[in-house]
């Protein structure tokens, strides 16, 4: 080895030792952030850049002629239009003459507000019901009994059904000439003769379909939390004379709460993006959602990409506010979100 090569080798060794010494001098928090830096960089590339690009697109005008689908800078004009009902989205989406007893379809109401109401109502109702049902299923699966393996399979099976197949099942079930659901619900006075064409009836059907499928997801996550609870705590509580309700209230619920909140957060984000189930069951023209607005604006026949970007960014903003609400409300939960 020549003298020059030896010198370069020693320089590399000194540089490596300096880096190692610098890393050893970091605090635990700083070292953790250093290890997460590649993940943050990948997240910025995959998630934040498209979001920033979408926001930039939303500040431009729709260009329906020519090769370029985007026009000049218009600021927040697209956001004002979708909130006031002046966006061209309103003329290509729902039939403005559509009437229904369900409150989100009313003549003159901006379609963005209709879709926002539908999306929030769907997310709130579905997440609450799925949490209650999923908790009950997880509590049953956490017990020791004969045939528990088969019960687990039966409870988890709906989660394995693809969304399109799930939508087609409920579509066929409530078709007046094919399924039994329409005649059955009409006979007891709950649904109209064509439930999938009625906004209120279709909304309920889609809710039931989502609860049927997604309760299994909630059960899986909550079950993981239940099985992490130390069983000796229950033995001590029984010896102390605690009732089953007291054991649940003082042991089970507090210890499973972190897993429960994570499950609720995941399901809320998923419910706010609902599209496939609606489109394959009743169609976006009957039950509009925010994602339906984005898809219709992008692929509905008219190139209004800037308006679609404004709706998409508004949807992401609403979801971000909901996530922030979860973090603020449950930041003091033991082992919960931070």
mmCIF file of C-alpha atoms in Angstrom:
data_model
loop_
_atom_site.group_PDB
_atom_site.id
_atom_site.type_symbol
_atom_site.label_atom_id
_atom_site.label_comp_id
_atom_site.label_asym_id
_atom_site.label_seq_id
_atom_site.Cartn_x
_atom_site.Cartn_y
_atom_site.Cartn_z
ATOM 1 C CA UNK A 1 0.000 0.000 0.000
ATOM 2 C CA UNK A 2 1.383 3.386 -0.982
ATOM 3 C CA UNK A 3 1.739 6.320 1.386
ATOM 4 C CA UNK A 4 -1.136 8.185 -0.282
ATOM 5 C CA UNK A 5 -3.517 5.236 0.113
ATOM 6 C CA UNK A 6 -2.461 4.823 3.743
ATOM 7 C CA UNK A 7 -3.206 8.492 4.412
ATOM 8 C CA UNK A 8 -6.654 8.271 2.831
ATOM 9 C CA UNK A 9 -7.448 5.183 4.888
ATOM 10 C CA UNK A 10 -6.488 6.966 8.109
ATOM 11 C CA UNK A 11 -8.608 9.983 7.104
ATOM 12 C CA UNK A 12 -11.642 7.716 6.591
ATOM 13 C CA UNK A 13 -11.021 6.057 9.951
ATOM 14 C CA UNK A 14 -10.823 9.455 11.688
ATOM 15 C CA UNK A 15 -14.024 10.579 9.943
ATOM 16 C CA UNK A 16 -15.816 7.351 10.942
ATOM 17 C CA UNK A 17 -14.664 7.686 14.533
ATOM 18 C CA UNK A 18 -15.862 11.302 14.617
ATOM 19 C CA UNK A 19 -19.301 10.252 13.347
ATOM 20 C CA UNK A 20 -19.503 7.453 15.907
ATOM 21 C CA UNK A 21 -18.480 9.802 18.707
ATOM 22 C CA UNK A 22 -21.071 12.341 17.557
ATOM 23 C CA UNK A 23 -23.825 9.682 17.520
ATOM 24 C CA UNK A 24 -22.806 8.425 20.966
ATOM 25 C CA UNK A 25 -23.114 11.956 22.310
ATOM 26 C CA UNK A 26 -26.735 12.294 21.183
ATOM 27 C CA UNK A 27 -29.602 12.036 23.646
ATOM 28 C CA UNK A 28 -31.982 9.089 23.385
ATOM 29 C CA UNK A 29 -34.671 11.235 21.767
ATOM 30 C CA UNK A 30 -32.240 12.728 19.238
ATOM 31 C CA UNK A 31 -30.865 9.271 18.418
ATOM 32 C CA UNK A 32 -34.398 7.943 17.905
ATOM 33 C CA UNK A 33 -35.194 10.805 15.504
ATOM 34 C CA UNK A 34 -31.945 10.116 13.664
ATOM 35 C CA UNK A 35 -32.971 6.497 13.117
ATOM 36 C CA UNK A 36 -36.418 7.626 11.949
ATOM 37 C CA UNK A 37 -34.963 10.134 9.482
ATOM 38 C CA UNK A 38 -35.037 7.731 6.477
ATOM 39 C CA UNK A 39 -38.666 6.902 7.245
ATOM 40 C CA UNK A 40 -39.501 10.616 7.475
ATOM 41 C CA UNK A 41 -37.802 11.227 4.141
ATOM 42 C CA UNK A 42 -39.742 8.407 2.502
ATOM 43 C CA UNK A 43 -42.995 9.652 4.039
ATOM 44 C CA UNK A 44 -42.314 13.148 2.714
ATOM 45 C CA UNK A 45 -41.710 11.752 -0.753
ATOM 46 C CA UNK A 46 -44.720 9.418 -0.795
ATOM 47 C CA UNK A 47 -47.325 11.380 1.176
ATOM 48 C CA UNK A 48 -46.503 15.043 1.659
ATOM 49 C CA UNK A 49 -45.284 15.853 -1.833
ATOM 50 C CA UNK A 50 -48.529 14.650 -3.500
ATOM 51 C CA UNK A 51 -50.518 16.620 -0.921
ATOM 52 C CA UNK A 52 -48.515 19.781 -1.591
ATOM 53 C CA UNK A 53 -48.860 19.224 -5.332
ATOM 54 C CA UNK A 54 -52.628 18.778 -4.930
ATOM 55 C CA UNK A 55 -52.854 22.049 -3.013
ATOM 56 C CA UNK A 56 -50.910 23.873 -5.732
ATOM 57 C CA UNK A 57 -53.254 22.426 -8.372
ATOM 58 C CA UNK A 58 -56.285 23.559 -6.377
ATOM 59 C CA UNK A 59 -55.111 27.169 -6.633
ATOM 60 C CA UNK A 60 -55.271 27.086 -10.439
ATOM 61 C CA UNK A 61 -58.215 27.455 -12.783
ATOM 62 C CA UNK A 62 -59.957 24.597 -14.568
ATOM 63 C CA UNK A 63 -58.966 24.408 -18.216
ATOM 64 C CA UNK A 64 -61.488 22.397 -20.237
ATOM 65 C CA UNK A 65 -59.977 23.241 -23.618
ATOM 66 C CA UNK A 66 -56.525 22.685 -25.008
ATOM 67 C CA UNK A 67 -53.856 20.262 -23.958
ATOM 68 C CA UNK A 68 -53.129 21.727 -20.523
ATOM 69 C CA UNK A 69 -55.854 20.734 -18.010
ATOM 70 C CA UNK A 70 -54.922 23.563 -15.623
ATOM 71 C CA UNK A 71 -55.219 27.286 -16.165
ATOM 72 C CA UNK A 72 -53.739 30.269 -14.403
ATOM 73 C CA UNK A 73 -53.499 31.064 -10.710
ATOM 74 C CA UNK A 74 -56.885 31.901 -9.122
ATOM 75 C CA UNK A 75 -56.084 31.630 -5.413
ATOM 76 C CA UNK A 76 -58.830 30.195 -3.218
ATOM 77 C CA UNK A 77 -61.543 30.727 -5.823
ATOM 78 C CA UNK A 78 -62.089 26.972 -6.268
ATOM 79 C CA UNK A 79 -62.588 26.551 -2.518
ATOM 80 C CA UNK A 80 -65.122 29.386 -2.457
ATOM 81 C CA UNK A 81 -66.973 27.827 -5.401
ATOM 82 C CA UNK A 82 -67.289 24.369 -3.856
ATOM 83 C CA UNK A 83 -68.479 25.837 -0.544
ATOM 84 C CA UNK A 84 -71.062 28.123 -2.146
ATOM 85 C CA UNK A 85 -72.252 25.659 -4.788
ATOM 86 C CA UNK A 86 -70.909 27.646 -7.756
ATOM 87 C CA UNK A 87 -68.446 24.984 -8.887
ATOM 88 C CA UNK A 88 -69.173 23.253 -12.185
ATOM 89 C CA UNK A 89 -69.122 20.109 -10.110
ATOM 90 C CA UNK A 90 -72.741 20.909 -9.189
ATOM 91 C CA UNK A 91 -73.916 20.609 -12.798
ATOM 92 C CA UNK A 92 -72.308 17.276 -13.541
ATOM 93 C CA UNK A 93 -72.809 15.522 -10.227
ATOM 94 C CA UNK A 94 -76.178 14.887 -8.593
ATOM 95 C CA UNK A 95 -79.443 15.681 -10.309
ATOM 96 C CA UNK A 96 -80.494 18.952 -8.689
ATOM 97 C CA UNK A 97 -84.107 17.938 -9.116
ATOM 98 C CA UNK A 98 -83.632 14.835 -6.942
ATOM 99 C CA UNK A 99 -85.916 14.851 -3.916
ATOM 100 C CA UNK A 100 -85.689 12.657 -0.859
ATOM 101 C CA UNK A 101 -86.730 12.692 2.761
ATOM 102 C CA UNK A 102 -83.114 12.333 3.818
ATOM 103 C CA UNK A 103 -81.823 15.785 4.790
ATOM 104 C CA UNK A 104 -78.564 15.810 2.843
ATOM 105 C CA UNK A 105 -80.340 15.853 -0.525
ATOM 106 C CA UNK A 106 -82.104 19.170 -0.700
ATOM 107 C CA UNK A 107 -82.496 21.425 -3.691
ATOM 108 C CA UNK A 108 -80.198 24.408 -3.439
ATOM 109 C CA UNK A 109 -77.760 22.906 -0.913
ATOM 110 C CA UNK A 110 -74.168 23.018 -2.230
ATOM 111 C CA UNK A 111 -73.076 19.507 -3.133
ATOM 112 C CA UNK A 112 -69.854 19.782 -1.160
ATOM 113 C CA UNK A 113 -71.885 20.381 1.992
ATOM 114 C CA UNK A 114 -74.147 17.450 1.131
ATOM 115 C CA UNK A 115 -71.147 15.176 0.624
ATOM 116 C CA UNK A 116 -69.474 16.455 3.795
ATOM 117 C CA UNK A 117 -72.615 15.755 5.809
ATOM 118 C CA UNK A 118 -72.954 12.263 4.329
ATOM 119 C CA UNK A 119 -69.281 11.452 4.951
ATOM 120 C CA UNK A 120 -69.276 12.697 8.550
ATOM 121 C CA UNK A 121 -72.584 10.981 9.352
ATOM 122 C CA UNK A 122 -71.327 7.736 7.829
ATOM 123 C CA UNK A 123 -68.005 7.919 9.715
ATOM 124 C CA UNK A 124 -69.537 8.773 13.098
ATOM 125 C CA UNK A 125 -72.346 6.203 13.023
ATOM 126 C CA UNK A 126 -70.267 3.394 11.512
ATOM 127 C CA UNK A 127 -67.288 3.861 13.842
ATOM 128 C CA UNK A 128 -69.490 3.958 16.959
ATOM 129 C CA UNK A 129 -71.436 0.844 15.965
ATOM 130 C CA UNK A 130 -68.340 -1.033 14.813
ATOM 131 C CA UNK A 131 -66.535 -0.187 18.052
ATOM 132 C CA UNK A 132 -69.405 -1.496 20.186
ATOM 133 C CA UNK A 133 -69.917 -4.642 18.112
ATOM 134 C CA UNK A 134 -66.174 -5.226 17.668
ATOM 135 C CA UNK A 135 -65.587 -4.862 21.399
ATOM 136 C CA UNK A 136 -68.306 -7.414 22.110
ATOM 137 C CA UNK A 137 -66.860 -9.831 19.554
ATOM 138 C CA UNK A 138 -63.333 -9.384 20.899
ATOM 139 C CA UNK A 139 -64.543 -9.926 24.464
ATOM 140 C CA UNK A 140 -66.169 -13.192 23.402
ATOM 141 C CA UNK A 141 -63.094 -14.330 21.477
ATOM 142 C CA UNK A 142 -60.909 -13.576 24.485
ATOM 143 C CA UNK A 143 -62.702 -16.225 26.565
ATOM 144 C CA UNK A 144 -61.790 -19.902 26.710
ATOM 145 C CA UNK A 145 -64.562 -22.110 25.354
ATOM 146 C CA UNK A 146 -64.973 -25.103 23.099
ATOM 147 C CA UNK A 147 -65.026 -24.239 19.408
ATOM 148 C CA UNK A 148 -63.423 -20.815 19.882
ATOM 149 C CA UNK A 149 -61.304 -21.338 16.759
ATOM 150 C CA UNK A 150 -64.382 -21.696 14.540
ATOM 151 C CA UNK A 151 -66.098 -18.734 16.140
ATOM 152 C CA UNK A 152 -63.019 -16.630 15.358
ATOM 153 C CA UNK A 153 -63.149 -17.704 11.729
ATOM 154 C CA UNK A 154 -66.857 -16.863 11.514
ATOM 155 C CA UNK A 155 -66.348 -13.396 13.010
ATOM 156 C CA UNK A 156 -63.268 -12.547 10.960
ATOM 157 C CA UNK A 157 -64.587 -13.945 7.649
ATOM 158 C CA UNK A 158 -66.510 -10.782 6.576
ATOM 159 C CA UNK A 159 -63.284 -8.757 6.753
ATOM 160 C CA UNK A 160 -61.793 -11.013 4.047
ATOM 161 C CA UNK A 161 -64.574 -10.165 1.569
ATOM 162 C CA UNK A 162 -63.376 -7.613 -1.060
ATOM 163 C CA UNK A 163 -65.234 -4.305 -1.060
ATOM 164 C CA UNK A 164 -66.652 -4.772 -4.557
ATOM 165 C CA UNK A 165 -67.985 -8.243 -3.687
ATOM 166 C CA UNK A 166 -69.404 -6.837 -0.465
ATOM 167 C CA UNK A 167 -71.168 -4.081 -2.393
ATOM 168 C CA UNK A 168 -72.565 -6.513 -4.947
ATOM 169 C CA UNK A 169 -73.910 -8.771 -2.181
ATOM 170 C CA UNK A 170 -75.956 -5.939 -0.707
ATOM 171 C CA UNK A 171 -76.836 -4.587 -4.172
ATOM 172 C CA UNK A 172 -78.372 -7.919 -5.180
ATOM 173 C CA UNK A 173 -79.950 -8.405 -1.753
ATOM 174 C CA UNK A 174 -81.987 -5.203 -2.114
ATOM 175 C CA UNK A 175 -82.818 -5.433 -5.799
ATOM 176 C CA UNK A 176 -86.649 -5.636 -5.981
ATOM 177 C CA UNK A 177 -86.671 -8.362 -8.627
ATOM 178 C CA UNK A 178 -83.725 -10.387 -7.315
ATOM 179 C CA UNK A 179 -83.133 -10.143 -3.569
ATOM 180 C CA UNK A 180 -85.351 -10.675 -0.564
ATOM 181 C CA UNK A 181 -84.236 -7.611 1.390
ATOM 182 C CA UNK A 182 -86.354 -5.077 -0.488
ATOM 183 C CA UNK A 183 -89.654 -6.936 -0.078
ATOM 184 C CA UNK A 184 -88.893 -7.824 3.540
ATOM 185 C CA UNK A 185 -88.061 -4.271 4.610
ATOM 186 C CA UNK A 186 -90.970 -2.844 2.639
ATOM 187 C CA UNK A 187 -93.392 -5.291 4.247
ATOM 188 C CA UNK A 188 -92.508 -3.998 7.717
ATOM 189 C CA UNK A 189 -92.678 -0.398 6.558
ATOM 190 C CA UNK A 190 -89.006 0.543 6.845
ATOM 191 C CA UNK A 191 -87.927 0.908 3.203
ATOM 192 C CA UNK A 192 -89.504 2.078 -0.027
ATOM 193 C CA UNK A 193 -90.108 -0.222 -2.987
ATOM 194 C CA UNK A 194 -86.773 0.805 -4.545
ATOM 195 C CA UNK A 195 -84.420 1.281 -1.578
ATOM 196 C CA UNK A 196 -81.221 1.608 -3.623
ATOM 197 C CA UNK A 197 -82.698 4.591 -5.466
ATOM 198 C CA UNK A 198 -83.773 6.311 -2.247
ATOM 199 C CA UNK A 199 -81.048 8.277 -0.482
ATOM 200 C CA UNK A 200 -82.214 7.534 3.063
ATOM 201 C CA UNK A 201 -82.720 3.808 2.455
ATOM 202 C CA UNK A 202 -79.471 3.440 0.515
ATOM 203 C CA UNK A 203 -77.552 5.254 3.249
ATOM 204 C CA UNK A 204 -78.839 2.777 5.843
ATOM 205 C CA UNK A 205 -78.009 -0.192 3.596
ATOM 206 C CA UNK A 206 -74.457 1.054 3.059
ATOM 207 C CA UNK A 207 -74.065 1.627 6.806
ATOM 208 C CA UNK A 208 -75.187 -1.925 7.568
ATOM 209 C CA UNK A 209 -72.861 -3.313 4.888
ATOM 210 C CA UNK A 210 -69.880 -1.423 6.304
ATOM 211 C CA UNK A 211 -70.686 -2.415 9.896
ATOM 212 C CA UNK A 212 -71.045 -6.063 8.849
ATOM 213 C CA UNK A 213 -67.584 -6.056 7.286
ATOM 214 C CA UNK A 214 -65.531 -3.684 9.433
ATOM 215 C CA UNK A 215 -66.643 -4.855 12.872
ATOM 216 C CA UNK A 216 -64.271 -7.790 12.355
ATOM 217 C CA UNK A 217 -61.361 -5.371 11.879
ATOM 218 C CA UNK A 218 -62.217 -3.610 15.130
ATOM 219 C CA UNK A 219 -62.531 -6.971 16.875
ATOM 220 C CA UNK A 220 -59.048 -8.025 15.730
ATOM 221 C CA UNK A 221 -57.351 -4.879 17.033
ATOM 222 C CA UNK A 222 -59.290 -4.833 20.292
ATOM 223 C CA UNK A 223 -58.626 -8.554 20.800
ATOM 224 C CA UNK A 224 -54.889 -7.846 20.581
ATOM 225 C CA UNK A 225 -55.319 -5.323 23.385
ATOM 226 C CA UNK A 226 -57.385 -7.718 25.494
ATOM 227 C CA UNK A 227 -54.841 -10.509 25.200
ATOM 228 C CA UNK A 228 -52.073 -8.203 26.405
ATOM 229 C CA UNK A 229 -53.826 -7.727 29.758
ATOM 230 C CA UNK A 230 -52.134 -9.565 32.627
ATOM 231 C CA UNK A 231 -54.552 -12.344 33.690
ATOM 232 C CA UNK A 232 -53.279 -12.283 37.258
ATOM 233 C CA UNK A 233 -55.031 -8.927 37.694
ATOM 234 C CA UNK A 234 -58.391 -10.649 37.286
ATOM 235 C CA UNK A 235 -57.443 -13.292 39.856
ATOM 236 C CA UNK A 236 -56.539 -10.605 42.368
ATOM 237 C CA UNK A 237 -59.800 -8.779 41.635
ATOM 238 C CA UNK A 238 -61.856 -11.948 42.154
ATOM 239 C CA UNK A 239 -60.142 -12.595 45.481
ATOM 240 C CA UNK A 240 -60.918 -8.981 46.457
ATOM 241 C CA UNK A 241 -64.593 -9.611 45.669
ATOM 242 C CA UNK A 242 -64.872 -7.440 42.545
ATOM 243 C CA UNK A 243 -67.927 -8.093 40.398
ATOM 244 C CA UNK A 244 -67.616 -8.817 36.651
ATOM 245 C CA UNK A 245 -68.654 -5.222 35.885
ATOM 246 C CA UNK A 246 -66.049 -3.851 38.295
ATOM 247 C CA UNK A 247 -63.357 -6.048 36.721
ATOM 248 C CA UNK A 248 -64.344 -4.773 33.303
ATOM 249 C CA UNK A 249 -64.524 -1.126 34.381
ATOM 250 C CA UNK A 250 -61.370 -1.017 36.483
ATOM 251 C CA UNK A 251 -59.095 -3.489 34.667
ATOM 252 C CA UNK A 252 -60.217 -4.368 31.153
ATOM 253 C CA UNK A 253 -61.370 -1.016 29.837
ATOM 254 C CA UNK A 254 -58.419 1.132 31.040
ATOM 255 C CA UNK A 255 -55.805 -1.356 29.847
ATOM 256 C CA UNK A 256 -57.422 -1.956 26.455
ATOM 257 C CA UNK A 257 -58.146 1.737 25.840
ATOM 258 C CA UNK A 258 -54.920 2.449 23.865
ATOM 259 C CA UNK A 259 -55.681 -0.356 21.391
ATOM 260 C CA UNK A 260 -59.315 0.742 21.252
ATOM 261 C CA UNK A 261 -58.368 4.330 20.370
ATOM 262 C CA UNK A 262 -55.938 3.199 17.674
ATOM 263 C CA UNK A 263 -58.649 0.995 16.158
ATOM 264 C CA UNK A 264 -61.139 3.880 16.214
ATOM 265 C CA UNK A 265 -58.618 6.209 14.591
ATOM 266 C CA UNK A 266 -57.864 3.765 11.773
ATOM 267 C CA UNK A 267 -61.546 3.116 11.124
ATOM 268 C CA UNK A 268 -62.398 6.823 11.180
ATOM 269 C CA UNK A 269 -59.762 7.599 8.559
ATOM 270 C CA UNK A 270 -60.977 4.697 6.433
ATOM 271 C CA UNK A 271 -64.642 5.687 6.780
ATOM 272 C CA UNK A 272 -63.880 9.280 5.751
ATOM 273 C CA UNK A 273 -62.504 7.919 2.458
ATOM 274 C CA UNK A 274 -65.508 5.720 1.654
ATOM 275 C CA UNK A 275 -66.139 5.309 -2.065
ATOM 276 C CA UNK A 276 -65.976 1.721 -3.330
ATOM 277 C CA UNK A 277 -68.786 0.471 -1.110
ATOM 278 C CA UNK A 278 -71.066 3.346 -2.116
ATOM 279 C CA UNK A 279 -70.371 3.053 -5.822
ATOM 280 C CA UNK A 280 -70.812 -0.728 -5.936
ATOM 281 C CA UNK A 281 -73.995 -0.712 -3.836
ATOM 282 C CA UNK A 282 -76.173 2.322 -4.607
ATOM 283 C CA UNK A 283 -73.970 4.688 -6.600
ATOM 284 C CA UNK A 284 -72.587 8.107 -5.803
ATOM 285 C CA UNK A 285 -75.594 9.841 -7.342
ATOM 286 C CA UNK A 286 -77.772 8.440 -4.568
ATOM 287 C CA UNK A 287 -75.393 8.642 -1.610
ATOM 288 C CA UNK A 288 -72.638 11.198 -2.295
ATOM 289 C CA UNK A 289 -69.423 11.284 -0.293
ATOM 290 C CA UNK A 290 -66.378 13.537 -0.455
ATOM 291 C CA UNK A 291 -64.409 10.903 -2.331
ATOM 292 C CA UNK A 292 -67.314 10.550 -4.752
ATOM 293 C CA UNK A 293 -67.002 14.258 -5.499
ATOM 294 C CA UNK A 294 -63.296 13.891 -6.271
ATOM 295 C CA UNK A 295 -63.821 10.902 -8.572
ATOM 296 C CA UNK A 296 -66.736 12.523 -10.398
ATOM 297 C CA UNK A 297 -64.800 15.751 -10.869
ATOM 298 C CA UNK A 298 -61.765 13.897 -12.249
ATOM 299 C CA UNK A 299 -63.477 11.278 -14.405
ATOM 300 C CA UNK A 300 -67.048 12.518 -14.840
ATOM 301 C CA UNK A 301 -66.569 13.602 -18.429
ATOM 302 C CA UNK A 302 -65.498 17.222 -17.860
ATOM 303 C CA UNK A 303 -61.902 18.087 -17.092
ATOM 304 C CA UNK A 304 -62.161 20.034 -13.871
ATOM 305 C CA UNK A 305 -58.941 18.854 -12.295
ATOM 306 C CA UNK A 306 -58.389 21.999 -10.231
ATOM 307 C CA UNK A 307 -61.832 21.687 -8.643
ATOM 308 C CA UNK A 308 -61.171 18.008 -7.987
ATOM 309 C CA UNK A 309 -57.876 18.949 -6.343
ATOM 310 C CA UNK A 310 -59.674 21.490 -4.142
ATOM 311 C CA UNK A 311 -62.191 18.874 -3.007
ATOM 312 C CA UNK A 312 -59.410 16.317 -2.428
ATOM 313 C CA UNK A 313 -57.324 18.741 -0.370
ATOM 314 C CA UNK A 314 -60.406 19.797 1.618
ATOM 315 C CA UNK A 315 -61.104 16.127 2.339
ATOM 316 C CA UNK A 316 -57.522 15.614 3.524
ATOM 317 C CA UNK A 317 -57.833 18.720 5.689
ATOM 318 C CA UNK A 318 -61.040 17.432 7.305
ATOM 319 C CA UNK A 319 -59.399 14.062 7.998
ATOM 320 C CA UNK A 320 -56.370 15.849 9.448
ATOM 321 C CA UNK A 321 -58.606 17.880 11.773
ATOM 322 C CA UNK A 322 -60.305 14.695 12.948
ATOM 323 C CA UNK A 323 -56.932 13.052 13.646
ATOM 324 C CA UNK A 324 -55.883 16.160 15.549
ATOM 325 C CA UNK A 325 -59.088 15.943 17.549
ATOM 326 C CA UNK A 326 -58.287 12.350 18.493
ATOM 327 C CA UNK A 327 -54.813 13.343 19.610
ATOM 328 C CA UNK A 328 -56.056 16.297 21.687
ATOM 329 C CA UNK A 329 -58.938 14.433 23.307
ATOM 330 C CA UNK A 330 -56.979 11.314 24.188
ATOM 331 C CA UNK A 331 -53.449 12.641 24.729
ATOM 332 C CA UNK A 332 -53.690 11.984 28.476
ATOM 333 C CA UNK A 333 -54.797 8.371 28.028
ATOM 334 C CA UNK A 334 -52.318 5.999 29.638
ATOM 335 C CA UNK A 335 -50.305 4.412 26.870
ATOM 336 C CA UNK A 336 -52.459 6.205 24.306
ATOM 337 C CA UNK A 337 -51.706 8.706 21.576
ATOM 338 C CA UNK A 338 -49.114 11.421 21.805
#
